[in-house]
Short mmCIF file of C-alpha atoms and ligand atoms in Angstrom, two decimals:
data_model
loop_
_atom_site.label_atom_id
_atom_site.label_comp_id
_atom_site.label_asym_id
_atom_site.label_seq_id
_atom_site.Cartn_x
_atom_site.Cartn_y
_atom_site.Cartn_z
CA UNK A 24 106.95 97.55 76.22
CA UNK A 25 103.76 99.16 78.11
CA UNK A 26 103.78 97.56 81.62
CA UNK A 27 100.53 98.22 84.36
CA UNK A 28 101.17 97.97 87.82
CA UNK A 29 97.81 97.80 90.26
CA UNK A 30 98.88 99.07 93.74
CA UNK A 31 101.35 101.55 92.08
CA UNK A 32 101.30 104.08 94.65
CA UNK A 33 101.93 101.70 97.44
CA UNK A 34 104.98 100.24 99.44
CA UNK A 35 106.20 97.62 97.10
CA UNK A 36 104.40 98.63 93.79
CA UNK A 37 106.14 101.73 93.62
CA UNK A 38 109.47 101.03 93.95
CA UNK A 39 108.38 98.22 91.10
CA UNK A 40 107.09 101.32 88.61
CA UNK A 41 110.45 103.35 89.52
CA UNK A 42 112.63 99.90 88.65
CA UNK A 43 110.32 99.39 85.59
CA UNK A 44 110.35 103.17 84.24
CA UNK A 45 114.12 103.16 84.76
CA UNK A 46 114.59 100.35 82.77
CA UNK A 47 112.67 102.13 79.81
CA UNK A 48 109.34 100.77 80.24
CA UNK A 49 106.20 102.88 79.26
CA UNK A 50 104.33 102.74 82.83
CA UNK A 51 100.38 103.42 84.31
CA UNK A 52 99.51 102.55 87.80
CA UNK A 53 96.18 101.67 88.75
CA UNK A 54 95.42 102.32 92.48
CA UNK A 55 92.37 103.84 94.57
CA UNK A 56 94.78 105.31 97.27
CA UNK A 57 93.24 103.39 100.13
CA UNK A 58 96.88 102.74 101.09
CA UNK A 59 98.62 104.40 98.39
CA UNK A 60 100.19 107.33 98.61
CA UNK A 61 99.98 109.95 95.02
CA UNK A 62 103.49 111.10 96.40
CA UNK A 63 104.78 107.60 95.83
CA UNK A 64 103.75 108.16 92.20
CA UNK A 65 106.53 108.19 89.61
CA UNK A 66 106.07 111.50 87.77
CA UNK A 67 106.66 109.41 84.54
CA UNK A 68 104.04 106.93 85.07
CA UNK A 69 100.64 107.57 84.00
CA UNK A 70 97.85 107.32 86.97
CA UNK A 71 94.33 105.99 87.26
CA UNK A 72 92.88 106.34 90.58
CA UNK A 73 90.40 103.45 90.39
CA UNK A 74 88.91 100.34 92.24
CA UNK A 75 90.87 96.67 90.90
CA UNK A 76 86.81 95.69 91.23
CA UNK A 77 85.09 98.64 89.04
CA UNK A 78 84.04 97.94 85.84
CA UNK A 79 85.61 100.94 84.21
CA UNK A 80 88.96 99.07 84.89
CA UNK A 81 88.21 97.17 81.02
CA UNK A 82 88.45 100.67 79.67
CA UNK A 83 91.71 101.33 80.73
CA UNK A 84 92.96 97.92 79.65
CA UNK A 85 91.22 98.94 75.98
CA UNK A 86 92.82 102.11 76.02
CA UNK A 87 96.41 101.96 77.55
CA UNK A 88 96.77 97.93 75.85
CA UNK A 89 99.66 96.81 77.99
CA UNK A 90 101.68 94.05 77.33
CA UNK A 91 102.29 92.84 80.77
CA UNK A 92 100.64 93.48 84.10
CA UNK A 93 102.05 93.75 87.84
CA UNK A 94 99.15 92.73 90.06
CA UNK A 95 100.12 94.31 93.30
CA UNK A 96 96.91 95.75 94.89
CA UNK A 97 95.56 94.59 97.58
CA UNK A 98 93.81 94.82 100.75
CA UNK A 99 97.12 93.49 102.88
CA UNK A 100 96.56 93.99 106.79
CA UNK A 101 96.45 90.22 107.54
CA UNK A 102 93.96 91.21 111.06
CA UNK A 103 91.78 93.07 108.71
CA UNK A 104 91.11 90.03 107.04
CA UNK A 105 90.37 88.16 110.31
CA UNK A 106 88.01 90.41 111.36
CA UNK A 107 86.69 90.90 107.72
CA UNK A 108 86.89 88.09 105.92
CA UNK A 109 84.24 89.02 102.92
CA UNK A 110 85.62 92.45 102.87
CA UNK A 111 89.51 91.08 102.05
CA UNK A 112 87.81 88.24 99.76
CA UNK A 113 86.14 91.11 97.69
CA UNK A 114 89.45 92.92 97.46
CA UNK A 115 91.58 90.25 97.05
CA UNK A 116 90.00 87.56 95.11
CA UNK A 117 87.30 89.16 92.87
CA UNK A 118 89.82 92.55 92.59
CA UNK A 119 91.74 89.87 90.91
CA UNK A 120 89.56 88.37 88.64
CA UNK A 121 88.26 91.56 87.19
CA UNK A 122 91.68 92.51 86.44
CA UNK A 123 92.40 88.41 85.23
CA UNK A 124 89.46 88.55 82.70
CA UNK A 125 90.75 92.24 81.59
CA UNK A 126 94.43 90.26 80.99
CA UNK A 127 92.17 87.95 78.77
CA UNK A 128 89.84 89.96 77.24
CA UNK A 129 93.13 92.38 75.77
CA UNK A 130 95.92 89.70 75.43
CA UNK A 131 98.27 90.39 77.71
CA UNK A 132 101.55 88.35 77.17
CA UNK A 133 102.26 88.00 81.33
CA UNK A 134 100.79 89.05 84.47
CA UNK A 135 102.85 88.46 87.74
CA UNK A 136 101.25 88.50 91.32
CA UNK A 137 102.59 89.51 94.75
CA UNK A 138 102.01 86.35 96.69
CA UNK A 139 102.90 85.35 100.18
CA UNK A 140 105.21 83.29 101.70
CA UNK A 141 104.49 83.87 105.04
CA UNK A 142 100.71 83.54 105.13
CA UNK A 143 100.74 80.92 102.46
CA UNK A 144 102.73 78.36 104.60
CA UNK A 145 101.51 79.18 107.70
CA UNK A 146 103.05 77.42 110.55
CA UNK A 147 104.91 73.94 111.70
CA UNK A 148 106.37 73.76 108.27
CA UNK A 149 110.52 73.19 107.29
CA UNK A 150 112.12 76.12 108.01
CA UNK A 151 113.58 77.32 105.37
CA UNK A 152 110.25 76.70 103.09
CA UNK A 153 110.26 75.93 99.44
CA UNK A 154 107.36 76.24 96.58
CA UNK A 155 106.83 72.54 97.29
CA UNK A 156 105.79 72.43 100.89
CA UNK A 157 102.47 72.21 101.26
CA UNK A 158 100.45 75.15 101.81
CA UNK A 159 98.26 75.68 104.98
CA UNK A 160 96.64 79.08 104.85
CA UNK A 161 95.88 80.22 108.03
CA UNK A 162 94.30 83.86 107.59
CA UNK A 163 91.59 84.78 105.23
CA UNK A 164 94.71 86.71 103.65
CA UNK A 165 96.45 83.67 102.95
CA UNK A 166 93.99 82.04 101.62
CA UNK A 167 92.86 84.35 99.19
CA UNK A 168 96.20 85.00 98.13
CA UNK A 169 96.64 81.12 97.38
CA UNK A 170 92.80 81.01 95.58
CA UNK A 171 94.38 84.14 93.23
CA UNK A 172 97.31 81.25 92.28
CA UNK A 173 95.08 78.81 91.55
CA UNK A 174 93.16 80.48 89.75
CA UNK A 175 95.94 82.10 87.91
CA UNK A 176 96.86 78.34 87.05
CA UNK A 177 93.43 77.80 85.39
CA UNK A 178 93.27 81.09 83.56
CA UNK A 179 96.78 79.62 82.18
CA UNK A 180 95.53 76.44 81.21
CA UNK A 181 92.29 77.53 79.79
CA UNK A 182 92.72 80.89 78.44
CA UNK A 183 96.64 80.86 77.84
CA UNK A 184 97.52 83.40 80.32
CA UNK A 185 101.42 83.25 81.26
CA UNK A 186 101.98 84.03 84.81
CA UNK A 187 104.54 84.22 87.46
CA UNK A 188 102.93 84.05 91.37
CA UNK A 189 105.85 85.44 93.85
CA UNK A 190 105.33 85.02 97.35
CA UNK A 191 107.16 87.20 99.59
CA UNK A 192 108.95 86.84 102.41
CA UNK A 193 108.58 90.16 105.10
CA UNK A 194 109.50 93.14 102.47
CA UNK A 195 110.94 96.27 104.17
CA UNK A 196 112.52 99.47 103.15
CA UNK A 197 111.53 103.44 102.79
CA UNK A 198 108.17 103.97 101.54
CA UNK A 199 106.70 101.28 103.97
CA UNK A 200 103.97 102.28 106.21
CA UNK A 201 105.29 102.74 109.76
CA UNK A 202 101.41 103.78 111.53
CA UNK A 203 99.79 100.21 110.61
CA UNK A 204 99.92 97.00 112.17
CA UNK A 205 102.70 95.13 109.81
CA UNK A 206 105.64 96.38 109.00
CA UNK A 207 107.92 95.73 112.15
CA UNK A 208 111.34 97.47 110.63
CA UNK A 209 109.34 100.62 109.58
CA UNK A 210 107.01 100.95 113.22
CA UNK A 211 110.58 100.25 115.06
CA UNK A 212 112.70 102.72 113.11
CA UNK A 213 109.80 104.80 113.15
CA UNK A 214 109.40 105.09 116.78
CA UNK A 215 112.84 104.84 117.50
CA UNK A 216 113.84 107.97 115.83
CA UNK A 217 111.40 109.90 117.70
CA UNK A 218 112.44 108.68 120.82
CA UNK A 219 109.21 106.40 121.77
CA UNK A 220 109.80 102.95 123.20
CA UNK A 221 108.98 99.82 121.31
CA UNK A 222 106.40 97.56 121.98
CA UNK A 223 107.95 93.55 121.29
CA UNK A 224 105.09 91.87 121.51
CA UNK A 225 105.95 88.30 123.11
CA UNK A 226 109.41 87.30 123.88
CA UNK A 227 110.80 88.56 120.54
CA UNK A 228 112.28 85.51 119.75
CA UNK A 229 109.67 85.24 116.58
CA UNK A 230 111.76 84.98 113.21
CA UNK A 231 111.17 86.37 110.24
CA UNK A 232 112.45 86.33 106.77
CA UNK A 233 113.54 90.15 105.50
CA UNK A 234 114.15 91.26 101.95
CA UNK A 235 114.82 94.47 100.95
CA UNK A 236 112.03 96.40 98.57
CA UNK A 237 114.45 97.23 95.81
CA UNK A 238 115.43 93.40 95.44
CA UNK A 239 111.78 92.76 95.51
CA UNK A 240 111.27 95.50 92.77
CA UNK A 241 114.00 93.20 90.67
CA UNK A 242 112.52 89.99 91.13
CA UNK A 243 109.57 91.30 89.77
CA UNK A 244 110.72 92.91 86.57
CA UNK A 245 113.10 89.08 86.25
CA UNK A 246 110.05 87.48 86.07
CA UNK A 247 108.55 88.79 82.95
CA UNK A 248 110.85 86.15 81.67
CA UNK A 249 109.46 83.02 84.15
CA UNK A 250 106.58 80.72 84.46
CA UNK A 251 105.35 79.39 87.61
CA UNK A 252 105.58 80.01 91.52
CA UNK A 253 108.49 81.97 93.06
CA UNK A 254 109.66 82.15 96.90
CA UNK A 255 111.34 85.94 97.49
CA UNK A 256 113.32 85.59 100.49
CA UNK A 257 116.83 86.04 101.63
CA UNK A 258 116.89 82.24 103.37
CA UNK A 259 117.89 84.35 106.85
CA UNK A 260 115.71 84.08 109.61
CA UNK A 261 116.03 87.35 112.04
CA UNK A 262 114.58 87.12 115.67
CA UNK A 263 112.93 90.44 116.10
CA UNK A 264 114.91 90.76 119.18
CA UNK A 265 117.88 91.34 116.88
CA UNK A 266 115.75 93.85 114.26
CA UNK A 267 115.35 96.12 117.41
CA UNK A 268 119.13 95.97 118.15
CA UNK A 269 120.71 96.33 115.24
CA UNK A 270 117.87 99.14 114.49
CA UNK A 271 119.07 101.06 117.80
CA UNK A 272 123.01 100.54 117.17
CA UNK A 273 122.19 102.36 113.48
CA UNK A 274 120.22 104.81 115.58
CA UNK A 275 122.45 105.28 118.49
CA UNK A 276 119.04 105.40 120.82
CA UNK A 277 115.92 103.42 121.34
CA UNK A 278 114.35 101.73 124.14
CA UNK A 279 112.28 98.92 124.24
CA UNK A 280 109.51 96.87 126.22
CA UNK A 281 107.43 93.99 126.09
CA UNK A 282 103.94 93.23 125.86
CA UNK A 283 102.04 90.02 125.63
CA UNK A 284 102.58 87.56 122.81
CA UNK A 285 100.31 87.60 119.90
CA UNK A 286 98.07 84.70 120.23
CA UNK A 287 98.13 82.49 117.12
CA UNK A 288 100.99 84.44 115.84
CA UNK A 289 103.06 82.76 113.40
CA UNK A 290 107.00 81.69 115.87
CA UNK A 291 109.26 80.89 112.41
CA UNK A 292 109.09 82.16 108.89
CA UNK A 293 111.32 81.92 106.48
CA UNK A 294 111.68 81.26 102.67
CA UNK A 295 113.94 79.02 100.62
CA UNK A 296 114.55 81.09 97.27
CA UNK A 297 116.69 78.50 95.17
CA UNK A 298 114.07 78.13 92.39
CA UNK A 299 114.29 81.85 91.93
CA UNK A 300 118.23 81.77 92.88
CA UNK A 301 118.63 79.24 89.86
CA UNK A 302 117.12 81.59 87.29
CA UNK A 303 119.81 84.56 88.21
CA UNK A 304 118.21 86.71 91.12
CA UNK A 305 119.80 87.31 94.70
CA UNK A 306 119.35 89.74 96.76
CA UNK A 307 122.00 92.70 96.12
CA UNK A 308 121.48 94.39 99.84
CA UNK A 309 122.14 92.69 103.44
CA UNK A 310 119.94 93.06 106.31
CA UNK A 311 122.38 95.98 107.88
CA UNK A 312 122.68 97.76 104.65
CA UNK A 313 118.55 97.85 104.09
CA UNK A 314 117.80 98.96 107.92
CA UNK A 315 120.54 101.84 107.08
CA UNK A 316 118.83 102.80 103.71
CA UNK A 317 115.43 102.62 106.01
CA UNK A 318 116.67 104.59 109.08
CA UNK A 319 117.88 107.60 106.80
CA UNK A 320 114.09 107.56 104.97
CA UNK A 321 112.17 107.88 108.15
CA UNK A 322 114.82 110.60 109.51
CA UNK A 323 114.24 112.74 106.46
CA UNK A 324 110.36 111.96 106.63
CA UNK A 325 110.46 112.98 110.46
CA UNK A 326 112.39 116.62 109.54
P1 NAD B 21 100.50 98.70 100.29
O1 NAD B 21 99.23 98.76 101.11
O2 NAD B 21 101.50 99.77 100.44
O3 NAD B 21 100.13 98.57 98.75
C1 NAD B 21 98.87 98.14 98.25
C2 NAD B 21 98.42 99.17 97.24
O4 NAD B 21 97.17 98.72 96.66
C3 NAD B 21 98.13 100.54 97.86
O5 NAD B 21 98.69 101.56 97.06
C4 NAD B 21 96.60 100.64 97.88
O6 NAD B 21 96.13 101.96 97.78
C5 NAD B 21 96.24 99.79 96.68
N1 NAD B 21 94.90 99.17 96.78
C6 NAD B 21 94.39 98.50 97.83
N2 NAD B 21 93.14 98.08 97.55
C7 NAD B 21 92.87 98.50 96.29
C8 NAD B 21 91.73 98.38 95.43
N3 NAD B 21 90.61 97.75 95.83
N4 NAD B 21 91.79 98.94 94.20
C9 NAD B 21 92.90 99.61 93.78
N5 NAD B 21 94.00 99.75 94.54
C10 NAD B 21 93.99 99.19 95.78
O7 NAD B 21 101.13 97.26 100.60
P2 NAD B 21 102.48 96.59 100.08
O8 NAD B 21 103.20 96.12 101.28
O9 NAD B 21 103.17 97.45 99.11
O10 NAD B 21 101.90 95.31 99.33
C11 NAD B 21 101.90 95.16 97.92
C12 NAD B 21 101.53 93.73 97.57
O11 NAD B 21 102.50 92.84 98.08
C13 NAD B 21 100.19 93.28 98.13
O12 NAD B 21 99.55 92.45 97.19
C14 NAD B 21 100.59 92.47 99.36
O13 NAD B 21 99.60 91.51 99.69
C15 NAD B 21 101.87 91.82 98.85
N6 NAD B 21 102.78 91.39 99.91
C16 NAD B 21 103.39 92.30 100.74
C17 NAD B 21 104.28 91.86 101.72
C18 NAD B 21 105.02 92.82 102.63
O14 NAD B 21 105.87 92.38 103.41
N7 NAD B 21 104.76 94.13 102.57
C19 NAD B 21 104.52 90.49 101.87
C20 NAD B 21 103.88 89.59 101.03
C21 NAD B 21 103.03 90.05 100.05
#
């Protein structure tokens, strides 16, 4: 089975190649490096370094024919899109289509999307959320990721394309960018490790939902096998208070302050994963056992 991955060389894509090659598929990522690191690159993957929105992506549809495709680039920094809206809607939501129509044009049996939980739901919703809350967008980066899910669920109903959308909770783990804006457990351990104090913005009693990469990696390889729309959470909301201190007791160091609060910053997010649960996936590491997997990948990065 030939599988394509877009965003291959980033965080969460590449962990998804390294869980997809291990498990025997044939692999190419597709990924212009914005982001993306070629390091990240599984040496048994092929790689295109390529735009989601240039034309030449039909070719390598025509040429590599997969059978499935992982749609995970994108342009993710949820300010970015604030400040940019057309910039993240060109990325996001005609990066999509192009590689949509390529899915149609050359049959592919299943693509599945990296959604999002977090900026799907937005705020003042039940905490833990499910698929059927009702989504309220409130970035240009939520939105487009709910436009790419509807129009995934046209492309399904007119052109027969099988999909799975999953919508992530906060994904952490090595590999994650610790210089950029999101990504609290990576610019904490990050800092932390080389001794510079931590900015909380707020009161740090903000929750979030964390799920470890390599979970994420299986949920996405389980749902080859499902239709539909997919929360990817653990159900456990962490004040980021708490990530900082049980970051510095893995540590043994790290000093923190606080700045002001983020305004229009989301307070709660969290995800209710029992649609998913009820199909066979869980999440195989705790919170403490991902920040130690974490903490050892930035001190070997740091050596
Ligand atoms: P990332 O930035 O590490 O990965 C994105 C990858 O896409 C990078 O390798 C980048 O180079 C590539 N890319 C960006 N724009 C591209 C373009 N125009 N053409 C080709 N390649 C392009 O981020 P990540 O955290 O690994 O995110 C992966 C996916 O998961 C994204 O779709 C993101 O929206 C989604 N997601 C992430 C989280 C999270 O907590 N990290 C949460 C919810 C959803």
């Amino acid at each position: 089975m030939k599988a394509l991955v877009t965003g291959g060389a980033g965080f969460i894509g590449s962990w998804v190649v390294d869980y997809l090659v291990n498990e025997g598929f044939e692999v190419v990522v597709i990924d212009n490096l914005s982001t993306g690191k070629k390091e990240n690159l599984n040496k048994k993957a092929g790689f295109y370094q390529l735009d989601i929105r240039d034309k030449k992506i039909a070719d390598i549809f025509k040429n590599e024919k997969p059978d499935c495709v992982f749609h995970l680039a994108a342009q993710m920094d949820v300010r970015k899109s604030i400040i940019n809206p057309v910039e993240d809607a060109n990325v996001n939501i005609l990066g999509s289509l192009n590689i949509l129509n390529n899915c149609v044009a050359n049959k592919v049996k299943k693509i599945i999307f990296s959604s999002s939980g977090g900026a799907i739901y937005g705020d003042n919703v039940e905490v833990p959320s499910s698929e059927t809350e009702k989504e309220k967008p409130i970035s240009p980066y939520g939105v487009a990721k709910l436009a790419v899910e509807k129009y995934l669920g046209f492309y399904k109903k007119v052109y027969g394309l099988d999909y799975a959308s999953l919508r992530y909770a906060n994904v952490y783990g090595p590999r994650q960018n610790s210089k950029g804006e999101a990504g609290v457990i990576a610019i904490f351990s990050d800092k932390i490790l080389s001794g510079e104090k931590v900015k909380i913005n707020g009161s740090g009693k903000q929750t979030r939902d964390f799920v470890y990469m390599k979970d994420v990696a299986k949920a996405n390889v389980m749902a080859l096998n499902l239709s539909g729309v997919f929360n990817v959470g653990t159900g456990k909301e962490t004040e980021i208070n708490q990530i900082f201190q049980k970051i510095k007791e893995i540590a043994g160091k790290g000093e923190k302050f606080h700045g002001s609060a983020i305004a229009g910053e989301q307070l709660r997010s969290c995800l209710d994963s029992s649609k998913l649960n009820k199909k066979g996936w869980k999440p195989d590491y705790s919170l403490e056992l991902g920040l130690k997997e974490t903490l050892e990948f930035f001190k070997n990065k740091n050596k």
